[in-house]
Structure formats: structure tokens, C-alpha cells
GROMACS .gro file of N, CA and C in nm:
model
  447
    1MET      N    1  10.382  11.480 -12.793
    1MET     CA    2  10.504  11.559 -12.791
    1MET      C    3  10.584  11.535 -12.919
    2LYS      N    4  10.590  11.406 -12.960
    2LYS     CA    5  10.666  11.372 -13.080
    2LYS      C    6  10.603  11.437 -13.203
    3LYS      N    7  10.468  11.444 -13.206
    3LYS     CA    8  10.399  11.506 -13.318
    3LYS      C    9  10.433  11.655 -13.325
    4LEU      N   10  10.434  11.724 -13.212
    4LEU     CA   11  10.471  11.866 -13.206
    4LEU      C   12  10.614  11.883 -13.252
    5GLN      N   13  10.703  11.796 -13.210
    5GLN     CA   14  10.844  11.805 -13.249
    5GLN      C   15  10.858  11.785 -13.401
    6THR      N   16  10.780  11.696 -13.460
    6THR     CA   17  10.783  11.672 -13.604
    6THR      C   18  10.735  11.795 -13.680
    7LEU      N   19  10.627  11.858 -13.632
    7LEU     CA   20  10.576  11.979 -13.697
    7LEU      C   21  10.679  12.091 -13.696
    8LEU      N   22  10.745  12.107 -13.581
    8LEU     CA   23  10.846  12.212 -13.573
    8LEU      C   24  10.962  12.180 -13.666
    9THR      N   25  10.997  12.055 -13.679
    9THR     CA   26  11.106  12.016 -13.767
    9THR      C   27  11.067  12.041 -13.912
   10ARG      N   28  10.945  12.006 -13.949
   10ARG     CA   29  10.900  12.033 -14.086
   10ARG      C   30  10.898  12.183 -14.114
   11ARG      N   31  10.850  12.260 -14.017
   11ARG     CA   32  10.846  12.406 -14.033
   11ARG      C   33  10.986  12.460 -14.054
   12LYS      N   34  11.081  12.414 -13.971
   12LYS     CA   35  11.219  12.460 -13.985
   12LYS      C   36  11.276  12.421 -14.121
   13LEU      N   37  11.242  12.300 -14.166
   13LEU     CA   38  11.289  12.254 -14.296
   13LEU      C   39  11.233  12.343 -14.408
   14LEU      N   40  11.104  12.373 -14.401
   14LEU     CA   41  11.042  12.458 -14.503
   14LEU      C   42  11.102  12.598 -14.502
   15ILE      N   43  11.126  12.653 -14.384
   15ILE     CA   44  11.187  12.786 -14.373
   15ILE      C   45  11.326  12.784 -14.433
   16SER      N   46  11.402  12.682 -14.400
   16SER     CA   47  11.538  12.671 -14.455
   16SER      C   48  11.536  12.659 -14.606
   17MET      N   49  11.440  12.580 -14.659
   17MET     CA   50  11.430  12.566 -14.804
   17MET      C   51  11.394  12.699 -14.870
   18ALA      N   52  11.303  12.772 -14.808
   18ALA     CA   53  11.264  12.902 -14.863
   18ALA      C   54  11.381  12.999 -14.862
   19GLN      N   55  11.456  13.002 -14.752
   19GLN     CA   56  11.573  13.089 -14.743
   19GLN      C   57  11.677  13.051 -14.846
   20ALA      N   58  11.699  12.921 -14.865
   20ALA     CA   59  11.798  12.875 -14.963
   20ALA      C   60  11.753  12.913 -15.104
   21GLY      N   61  11.624  12.898 -15.132
   21GLY     CA   62  11.572  12.936 -15.265
   21GLY      C   63  11.588  13.084 -15.291
   22ALA      N   64  11.559  13.167 -15.190
   22ALA     CA   65  11.575  13.311 -15.206
   22ALA      C   66  11.722  13.345 -15.226
   23GLY      N   67  11.807  13.278 -15.152
   23GLY     CA   68  11.952  13.303 -15.166
   23GLY      C   69  12.002  13.266 -15.304
   24LEU      N   70  11.957  13.153 -15.358
   24LEU     CA   71  11.996  13.113 -15.493
   24LEU      C   72  11.944  13.212 -15.597
   25GLY      N   73  11.824  13.262 -15.574
   25GLY     CA   74  11.768  13.362 -15.665
   25GLY      C   75  11.852  13.489 -15.667
   26VAL      N   76  11.893  13.535 -15.549
   26VAL     CA   77  11.978  13.654 -15.541
   26VAL      C   78  12.111  13.629 -15.608
   27LEU      N   79  12.170  13.512 -15.584
   27LEU     CA   80  12.298  13.480 -15.649
   27LEU      C   81  12.283  13.478 -15.801
   28GLY      N   82  12.173  13.424 -15.849
   28GLY     CA   83  12.148  13.423 -15.993
   28GLY      C   84  12.137  13.563 -16.050
   29LEU      N   85  12.066  13.651 -15.979
   29LEU     CA   86  12.054  13.790 -16.024
   29LEU      C   87  12.189  13.861 -16.023
   30LEU      N   88  12.268  13.835 -15.921
   30LEU     CA   89  12.401  13.896 -15.915
   30LEU      C   90  12.489  13.849 -16.031
   31GLU      N   91  12.478  13.721 -16.067
   31GLU     CA   92  12.556  13.670 -16.179
   31GLU      C   93  12.511  13.734 -16.310
   32ILE      N   94  12.381  13.746 -16.329
   32ILE     CA   95  12.330  13.812 -16.449
   32ILE      C   96  12.377  13.957 -16.454
   33ALA      N   97  12.372  14.026 -16.339
   33ALA     CA   98  12.416  14.165 -16.334
   33ALA      C   99  12.564  14.177 -16.369
   34ALA      N  100  12.646  14.084 -16.319
   34ALA     CA  101  12.790  14.089 -16.346
   34ALA      C  102  12.818  14.064 -16.493
   35LYS      N  103  12.750  13.968 -16.553
   35LYS     CA  104  12.774  13.935 -16.694
   35LYS      C  105  12.723  14.042 -16.789
   36SER      N  106  12.610  14.104 -16.756
   36SER     CA  107  12.552  14.204 -16.845
   36SER      C  108  12.609  14.343 -16.823
   37LYS      N  109  12.681  14.363 -16.714
   37LYS     CA  110  12.744  14.492 -16.680
   37LYS      C  111  12.643  14.605 -16.665
   38TRP      N  112  12.519  14.573 -16.632
   38TRP     CA  113  12.421  14.680 -16.616
   38TRP      C  114  12.446  14.762 -16.489
   39VAL      N  115  12.508  14.703 -16.388
   39VAL     CA  116  12.540  14.778 -16.266
   39VAL      C  117  12.643  14.886 -16.297
   40ASP      N  118  12.747  14.851 -16.377
   40ASP     CA  119  12.847  14.951 -16.417
   40ASP      C  120  12.782  15.064 -16.495
   41ALA      N  121  12.692  15.029 -16.586
   41ALA     CA  122  12.626  15.131 -16.666
   41ALA      C  123  12.538  15.221 -16.580
   42LEU      N  124  12.479  15.163 -16.476
   42LEU     CA  125  12.394  15.240 -16.386
   42LEU      C  126  12.478  15.333 -16.298
   43LEU      N  127  12.590  15.282 -16.247
   43LEU     CA  128  12.673  15.361 -16.156
   43LEU      C  129  12.764  15.460 -16.229
   44ASN      N  130  12.801  15.432 -16.353
   44ASN     CA  131  12.889  15.518 -16.431
   44ASN      C  132  12.825  15.551 -16.565
   45PRO      N  133  12.720  15.634 -16.563
   45PRO     CA  134  12.652  15.662 -16.690
   45PRO      C  135  12.741  15.744 -16.784
   46LYS      N  136  12.730  15.714 -16.911
   46LYS     CA  137  12.805  15.789 -17.010
   46LYS      C  138  12.723  15.911 -17.049
   47PRO      N  139  12.788  16.027 -17.065
   47PRO     CA  140  12.711  16.146 -17.102
   47PRO      C  141  12.651  16.132 -17.242
   48VAL      N  142  12.532  16.185 -17.255
   48VAL     CA  143  12.462  16.181 -17.382
   48VAL      C  144  12.500  16.307 -17.459
   49GLY      N  145  12.529  16.293 -17.588
   49GLY     CA  146  12.570  16.407 -17.670
   49GLY      C  147  12.466  16.517 -17.673
   50LYS      N  148  12.342  16.483 -17.701
   50LYS     CA  149  12.234  16.580 -17.699
   50LYS      C  150  12.104  16.507 -17.667
   51TRP      N  151  12.004  16.583 -17.633
   51TRP     CA  152  11.875  16.524 -17.600
   51TRP      C  153  11.811  16.470 -17.726
   52PRO      N  154  11.726  16.372 -17.712
   52PRO     CA  155  11.657  16.320 -17.831
   52PRO      C  156  11.583  16.433 -17.903
   53ASP      N  157  11.580  16.423 -18.033
   53ASP     CA  158  11.519  16.528 -18.113
   53ASP      C  159  11.372  16.496 -18.139
   54PHE      N  160  11.287  16.537 -18.045
   54PHE     CA  161  11.143  16.521 -18.064
   54PHE      C  162  11.073  16.635 -17.993
   55HIS      N  163  10.949  16.659 -18.028
   55HIS     CA  164  10.869  16.760 -17.963
   55HIS      C  165  10.722  16.718 -17.970
   56PHE      N  166  10.644  16.776 -17.881
   56PHE     CA  167  10.501  16.749 -17.880
   56PHE      C  168  10.431  16.854 -17.965
   57LYS      N  169  10.328  16.812 -18.035
   57LYS     CA  170  10.251  16.904 -18.118
   57LYS      C  171  10.104  16.888 -18.081
   58ASP      N  172  10.036  16.998 -18.057
   58ASP     CA  173   9.895  16.994 -18.020
   58ASP      C  174   9.811  16.971 -18.145
   59ILE      N  175   9.754  16.852 -18.155
   59ILE     CA  176   9.667  16.819 -18.269
   59ILE      C  177   9.524  16.794 -18.222
   60SER      N  178   9.491  16.839 -18.102
   60SER     CA  179   9.360  16.809 -18.044
   60SER      C  180   9.245  16.866 -18.128
   61ARG      N  181   9.258  16.986 -18.178
   61ARG     CA  182   9.150  17.044 -18.259
   61ARG      C  183   9.130  16.965 -18.389
   62ARG      N  184   9.242  16.933 -18.453
   62ARG     CA  185   9.234  16.859 -18.579
   62ARG      C  186   9.173  16.720 -18.556
   63ALA      N  187   9.203  16.660 -18.439
   63ALA     CA  188   9.150  16.527 -18.407
   63ALA      C  189   9.006  16.532 -18.357
   64GLY      N  190   8.959  16.652 -18.320
   64GLY     CA  191   8.821  16.664 -18.271
   64GLY      C  192   8.806  16.648 -18.122
   65ILE      N  193   8.915  16.664 -18.048
   65ILE     CA  194   8.910  16.651 -17.902
   65ILE      C  195   8.953  16.781 -17.835
   66ALA      N  196   8.908  16.892 -17.882
   66ALA     CA  197   8.947  17.021 -17.823
   66ALA      C  198   8.853  17.054 -17.708
   67VAL      N  199   8.896  17.025 -17.587
   67VAL     CA  200   8.816  17.053 -17.468
   67VAL      C  201   8.903  17.131 -17.370
   68THR      N  202   8.848  17.238 -17.316
   68THR     CA  203   8.918  17.314 -17.213
   68THR      C  204   8.852  17.287 -17.080
   69HIS      N  205   8.931  17.243 -16.982
   69HIS     CA  206   8.876  17.215 -16.850
   69HIS      C  207   8.828  17.344 -16.786
   70LYS      N  208   8.708  17.340 -16.731
   70LYS     CA  209   8.653  17.457 -16.662
   70LYS      C  210   8.638  17.422 -16.516
   71LYS      N  211   8.689  17.510 -16.434
   71LYS     CA  212   8.684  17.482 -16.290
   71LYS      C  213   8.552  17.524 -16.229
   72MET      N  214   8.526  17.471 -16.111
   72MET     CA  215   8.406  17.507 -16.038
   72MET      C  216   8.433  17.635 -15.959
   73TYR      N  217   8.329  17.707 -15.930
   73TYR     CA  218   8.341  17.828 -15.849
   73TYR      C  219   8.259  17.809 -15.723
   74LEU      N  220   8.324  17.828 -15.611
   74LEU     CA  221   8.257  17.814 -15.482
   74LEU      C  222   8.260  17.947 -15.410
   75ASP      N  223   8.211  17.949 -15.291
   75ASP     CA  224   8.212  18.068 -15.207
   75ASP      C  225   8.355  18.122 -15.194
   76PRO      N  226   8.375  18.254 -15.197
   76PRO     CA  227   8.510  18.312 -15.186
   76PRO      C  228   8.587  18.270 -15.061
   77LYS      N  229   8.518  18.228 -14.955
   77LYS     CA  230   8.590  18.186 -14.835
   77LYS      C  231   8.671  18.058 -14.859
   78PHE      N  232   8.644  17.988 -14.969
   78PHE     CA  233   8.721  17.868 -15.005
   78PHE      C  234   8.842  17.900 -15.093
   79ALA      N  235   8.870  18.028 -15.115
   79ALA     CA  236   8.979  18.070 -15.204
   79ALA      C  237   9.113  18.001 -15.173
   80PRO      N  238   9.151  17.981 -15.046
   80PRO     CA  239   9.281  17.917 -15.020
   80PRO      C  240   9.291  17.773 -15.072
   81ILE      N  241   9.179  17.705 -15.086
   81ILE     CA  242   9.184  17.566 -15.132
   81ILE      C  243   9.124  17.549 -15.272
   82MET      N  244   9.092  17.659 -15.340
   82MET     CA  245   9.030  17.650 -15.472
   82MET      C  246   9.114  17.576 -15.576
   83PRO      N  247   9.246  17.597 -15.583
   83PRO     CA  248   9.321  17.521 -15.684
   83PRO      C  249   9.304  17.370 -15.669
   84MET      N  250   9.306  17.322 -15.545
   84MET     CA  251   9.288  17.180 -15.521
   84MET      C  252   9.144  17.138 -15.551
   85MET      N  253   9.049  17.218 -15.508
   85MET     CA  254   8.908  17.185 -15.530
   85MET      C  255   8.873  17.185 -15.679
   86ALA      N  256   8.931  17.279 -15.755
   86ALA     CA  257   8.900  17.290 -15.897
   86ALA      C  258   8.950  17.169 -15.975
   87SER      N  259   9.054  17.105 -15.924
   87SER     CA  260   9.109  16.992 -15.997
   87SER      C  261   9.042  16.859 -15.962
   88LEU      N  262   8.962  16.856 -15.856
   88LEU     CA  263   8.904  16.730 -15.811
   88LEU      C  264   8.810  16.666 -15.913
   89GLY      N  265   8.735  16.745 -15.986
   89GLY     CA  266   8.640  16.687 -16.080
   89GLY      C  267   8.698  16.657 -16.216
   90ALA      N  268   8.820  16.701 -16.240
   90ALA     CA  269   8.882  16.680 -16.371
   90ALA      C  270   8.930  16.537 -16.384
   91ALA      N  271   8.890  16.473 -16.494
   91ALA     CA  272   8.934  16.335 -16.515
   91ALA      C  273   8.923  16.299 -16.662
   92VAL      N  274   9.007  16.207 -16.703
   92VAL     CA  275   9.003  16.152 -16.839
   92VAL      C  276   9.015  16.001 -16.826
   93ALA      N  277   8.934  15.931 -16.903
   93ALA     CA  278   8.942  15.786 -16.905
   93ALA      C  279   8.950  15.741 -17.050
   94ALA      N  280   9.033  15.643 -17.077
   94ALA     CA  281   9.047  15.590 -17.213
   94ALA      C  282   9.009  15.442 -17.211
   95ALA      N  283   8.914  15.406 -17.295
   95ALA     CA  284   8.867  15.268 -17.304
   95ALA      C  285   8.787  15.253 -17.433
   96ASP      N  286   8.766  15.132 -17.474
   96ASP     CA  287   8.686  15.104 -17.593
   96ASP      C  288   8.543  15.081 -17.548
   97TYR      N  289   8.465  15.188 -17.536
   97TYR     CA  290   8.330  15.176 -17.480
   97TYR      C  291   8.232  15.103 -17.573
   98ASN      N  292   8.257  15.108 -17.704
   98ASN     CA  293   8.161  15.050 -17.797
   98ASN      C  294   8.213  14.922 -17.866
   99ASN      N  295   8.323  14.868 -17.816
   99ASN     CA  296   8.378  14.741 -17.866
   99ASN      C  297   8.406  14.739 -18.017
  100ASP      N  298   8.455  14.853 -18.071
  100ASP     CA  299   8.489  14.855 -18.213
  100ASP      C  300   8.639  14.834 -18.235
  101GLY      N  301   8.714  14.813 -18.126
  101GLY     CA  302   8.857  14.789 -18.138
  101GLY      C  303   8.941  14.915 -18.129
  102PHE      N  304   8.879  15.032 -18.114
  102PHE     CA  305   8.952  15.158 -18.103
  102PHE      C  306   8.931  15.217 -17.965
  103VAL      N  307   9.036  15.279 -17.910
  103VAL     CA  308   9.029  15.338 -17.776
  103VAL      C  309   8.955  15.471 -17.785
  104ASP      N  310   8.848  15.485 -17.707
  104ASP     CA  311   8.768  15.606 -17.701
  104ASP      C  312   8.808  15.684 -17.576
  105VAL      N  313   8.766  15.810 -17.566
  105VAL     CA  314   8.810  15.897 -17.457
  105VAL      C  315   8.688  15.963 -17.391
  106PHE      N  316   8.682  15.955 -17.257
  106PHE     CA  317   8.577  16.022 -17.179
  106PHE      C  318   8.642  16.131 -17.097
  107VAL      N  319   8.587  16.254 -17.104
  107VAL     CA  320   8.645  16.369 -17.034
  107VAL      C  321   8.538  16.431 -16.946
  108THR      N  322   8.571  16.450 -16.818
  108THR     CA  323   8.478  16.516 -16.726
  108THR      C  324   8.520  16.661 -16.707
  109SER      N  325   8.437  16.736 -16.638
  109SER     CA  326   8.466  16.876 -16.608
  109SER      C  327   8.434  16.901 -16.462
  110SER      N  328   8.501  16.999 -16.404
  110SER     CA  329   8.471  17.037 -16.266
  110SER      C  330   8.361  17.141 -16.261
  111GLU      N  331   8.329  17.200 -16.375
  111GLU     CA  332   8.230  17.309 -16.380
  111GLU      C  333   8.091  17.258 -16.345
  112ARG      N  334   8.026  17.328 -16.254
  112ARG     CA  335   7.888  17.294 -16.216
  112ARG      C  336   7.800  17.312 -16.339
  113ASN      N  337   7.722  17.213 -16.373
  113ASN     CA  338   7.634  17.213 -16.490
  113ASN      C  339   7.710  17.213 -16.622
  114GLY      N  340   7.840  17.190 -16.617
  114GLY     CA  341   7.920  17.182 -16.739
  114GLY      C  342   7.910  17.045 -16.801
  115PRO      N  343   7.926  17.036 -16.933
  115PRO     CA  344   7.909  16.907 -17.000
  115PRO      C  345   8.030  16.815 -16.986
  116CYS      N  346   8.003  16.687 -16.989
  116CYS     CA  347   8.107  16.586 -17.002
  116CYS      C  348   8.114  16.550 -17.150
  117HIS      N  349   8.224  16.490 -17.191
  117HIS     CA  350   8.242  16.455 -17.332
  117HIS      C  351   8.282  16.309 -17.345
  118LEU      N  352   8.221  16.241 -17.439
  118LEU     CA  353   8.259  16.104 -17.474
  118LEU      C  354   8.300  16.107 -17.621
  119PHE      N  355   8.429  16.094 -17.645
  119PHE     CA  356   8.481  16.101 -17.781
  119PHE      C  357   8.498  15.960 -17.837
  120ARG      N  358   8.416  15.929 -17.938
  120ARG     CA  359   8.426  15.800 -18.006
  120ARG      C  360   8.540  15.808 -18.107
  121ASN      N  361   8.629  15.712 -18.101
  121ASN     CA  362   8.742  15.705 -18.194
  121ASN      C  363   8.690  15.659 -18.329
  122ASN      N  364   8.710  15.741 -18.432
  122ASN     CA  365   8.661  15.707 -18.566
  122ASN      C  366   8.754  15.612 -18.639
  123GLY      N  367   8.870  15.582 -18.581
  123GLY     CA  368   8.963  15.489 -18.641
  123GLY      C  369   9.052  15.550 -18.747
  124ASP      N  370   9.041  15.680 -18.769
  124ASP     CA  371   9.123  15.746 -18.870
  124ASP      C  372   9.203  15.863 -18.812
  125GLY      N  373   9.221  15.863 -18.680
  125GLY     CA  374   9.293  15.972 -18.614
  125GLY      C  375   9.203  16.086 -18.572
  126THR      N  376   9.072  16.070 -18.590
  126THR     CA  377   8.977  16.173 -18.547
  126THR      C  378   8.877  16.112 -18.450
  127PHE      N  379   8.808  16.200 -18.377
  127PHE     CA  380   8.712  16.159 -18.275
  127PHE      C  381   8.584  16.238 -18.293
  128THR      N  382   8.472  16.181 -18.250
  128THR     CA  383   8.343  16.248 -18.255
  128THR      C  384   8.283  16.245 -18.115
  129ASP      N  385   8.236  16.363 -18.067
  129ASP     CA  386   8.176  16.371 -17.934
  129ASP      C  387   8.035  16.311 -17.941
  130VAL      N  388   8.017  16.198 -17.875
  130VAL     CA  389   7.888  16.128 -17.875
  130VAL      C  390   7.827  16.123 -17.735
  131ALA      N  391   7.865  16.219 -17.649
  131ALA     CA  392   7.817  16.219 -17.511
  131ALA      C  393   7.666  16.236 -17.502
  132VAL      N  394   7.608  16.325 -17.585
  132VAL     CA  395   7.463  16.349 -17.579
  132VAL      C  396   7.385  16.224 -17.618
  133PRO      N  397   7.412  16.164 -17.737
  133PRO     CA  398   7.335  16.043 -17.769
  133PRO      C  399   7.362  15.926 -17.674
  134ALA      N  400   7.482  15.923 -17.615
  134ALA     CA  401   7.513  15.815 -17.521
  134ALA      C  402   7.454  15.840 -17.383
  135GLY      N  403   7.403  15.962 -17.359
  135GLY     CA  404   7.338  15.993 -17.232
  135GLY      C  405   7.433  16.026 -17.118
  136VAL      N  406   7.557  16.067 -17.149
  136VAL     CA  407   7.654  16.097 -17.042
  136VAL      C  408   7.698  16.243 -17.041
  137ALA      N  409   7.640  16.327 -17.126
  137ALA     CA  410   7.682  16.467 -17.134
  137ALA      C  411   7.642  16.547 -17.010
  138ASP      N  412   7.530  16.513 -16.950
  138ASP     CA  413   7.475  16.595 -16.841
  138ASP      C  414   7.502  16.539 -16.702
  139LEU      N  415   7.609  16.468 -16.684
  139LEU     CA  416   7.637  16.410 -16.552
  139LEU      C  417   7.666  16.516 -16.447
  140ASN      N  418   7.708  16.636 -16.488
  140ASN     CA  419   7.738  16.743 -16.391
  140ASN      C  420   7.619  16.837 -16.369
  141ARG      N  421   7.506  16.808 -16.428
  141ARG     CA  422   7.390  16.894 -16.410
  141ARG      C  423   7.343  16.891 -16.265
  142GLU      N  424   7.294  17.004 -16.219
  142GLU     CA  425   7.245  17.011 -16.082
  142GLU      C  426   7.132  16.909 -16.064
  143GLY      N  427   7.144  16.830 -15.958
  143GLY     CA  428   7.048  16.724 -15.933
  143GLY      C  429   7.083  16.595 -16.004
  144GLY      N  430   7.196  16.594 -16.073
  144GLY     CA  431   7.238  16.477 -16.148
  144GLY      C  432   7.321  16.380 -16.066
  145VAL      N  433   7.397  16.300 -16.135
  145VAL     CA  434   7.476  16.194 -16.073
  145VAL      C  435   7.572  16.249 -15.970
  146THR      N  436   7.641  16.361 -15.999
  146THR     CA  437   7.741  16.411 -15.906
  146THR      C  438   7.680  16.459 -15.775
  147ASP      N  439   7.554  16.502 -15.777
  147ASP     CA  440   7.489  16.542 -15.653
  147ASP      C  441   7.453  16.421 -15.567
  148VAL      N  442   7.425  16.309 -15.631
  148VAL     CA  443   7.387  16.189 -15.559
  148VAL      C  444   7.510  16.128 -15.492
  149VAL      N  445   7.620  16.127 -15.562
  149VAL     CA  446   7.742  16.067 -15.510
  149VAL      C  447   7.794  16.156 -15.404
   0.00000   0.00000   0.00000
């Protein structure tokens, strides 16, 4: 009985210590918030004179990554869900596949028998499609990987 009572006492002590630690953490955060005045800035934002002056520019062709996503076509009875279905196969992944220190880009397509693209980063702001030599261009071919999955 005494052993059970000791365990419960230790448990209560640990719970109390955890609660006290969490409470001190919250108090510390509140003090930081009060000193930095970030709560005031969040609750009373100052109006911005104008929006930042920037714009996006399409440089995909110049960089060598001009790919247009092509959707799949199914039986017309699937027309109500085609927008969702057409987007399911679309994907882009960015990683350094060849360990040269530059981020490369892999692009899939939803189009049946449509090619995939693996763009190797040339390190100068341009990319080269190396999907065929890398063996990943035909992943959407009928009887290929997508049919197995």
C-alpha cells in the first residue's frame, strides 16, 4: 500500500512540475510579447501606403522548362468529375537528382501516354530535359508504371 501511495505521490509531483514549467513558459512568452509590442502591432495594424512593387515574369521558355500540362480524357459520363480527375496526375518535384548541387525539376502529366520531363539544372539559370536518357520519360505509357500502381 505504501509503495502505491509513493507512486501516486511521485506522479502528482511530476504533474505539478510539468504544469509549473508550462506556466512559466507562458509567462515568459507574455513578457516577451509585452516588451516587443508585437501584440499591439498584430491587433492594430498600420495601413500600408502601397503594395510592394514587384511582379512575376514568365521565363520558363528562356530557362528551358516550357511544359504545358495535358489532361487525361475519359468516358464522357465522367464529365462532372473531369476537372478533379484531370488534376490528379499533375505533379512537380524539385530535388537534386544527380548530386551536382543544383535543384533539378521533375514534371509529370495526366495525359495518357504523355511524356514526363526531368529537367537537369545546368547551373546557369537554364535547364535541359534529360527524361529520355534517364529512363523516366515514358512513365505514363500504356502498360507502364502508372498502370501497375
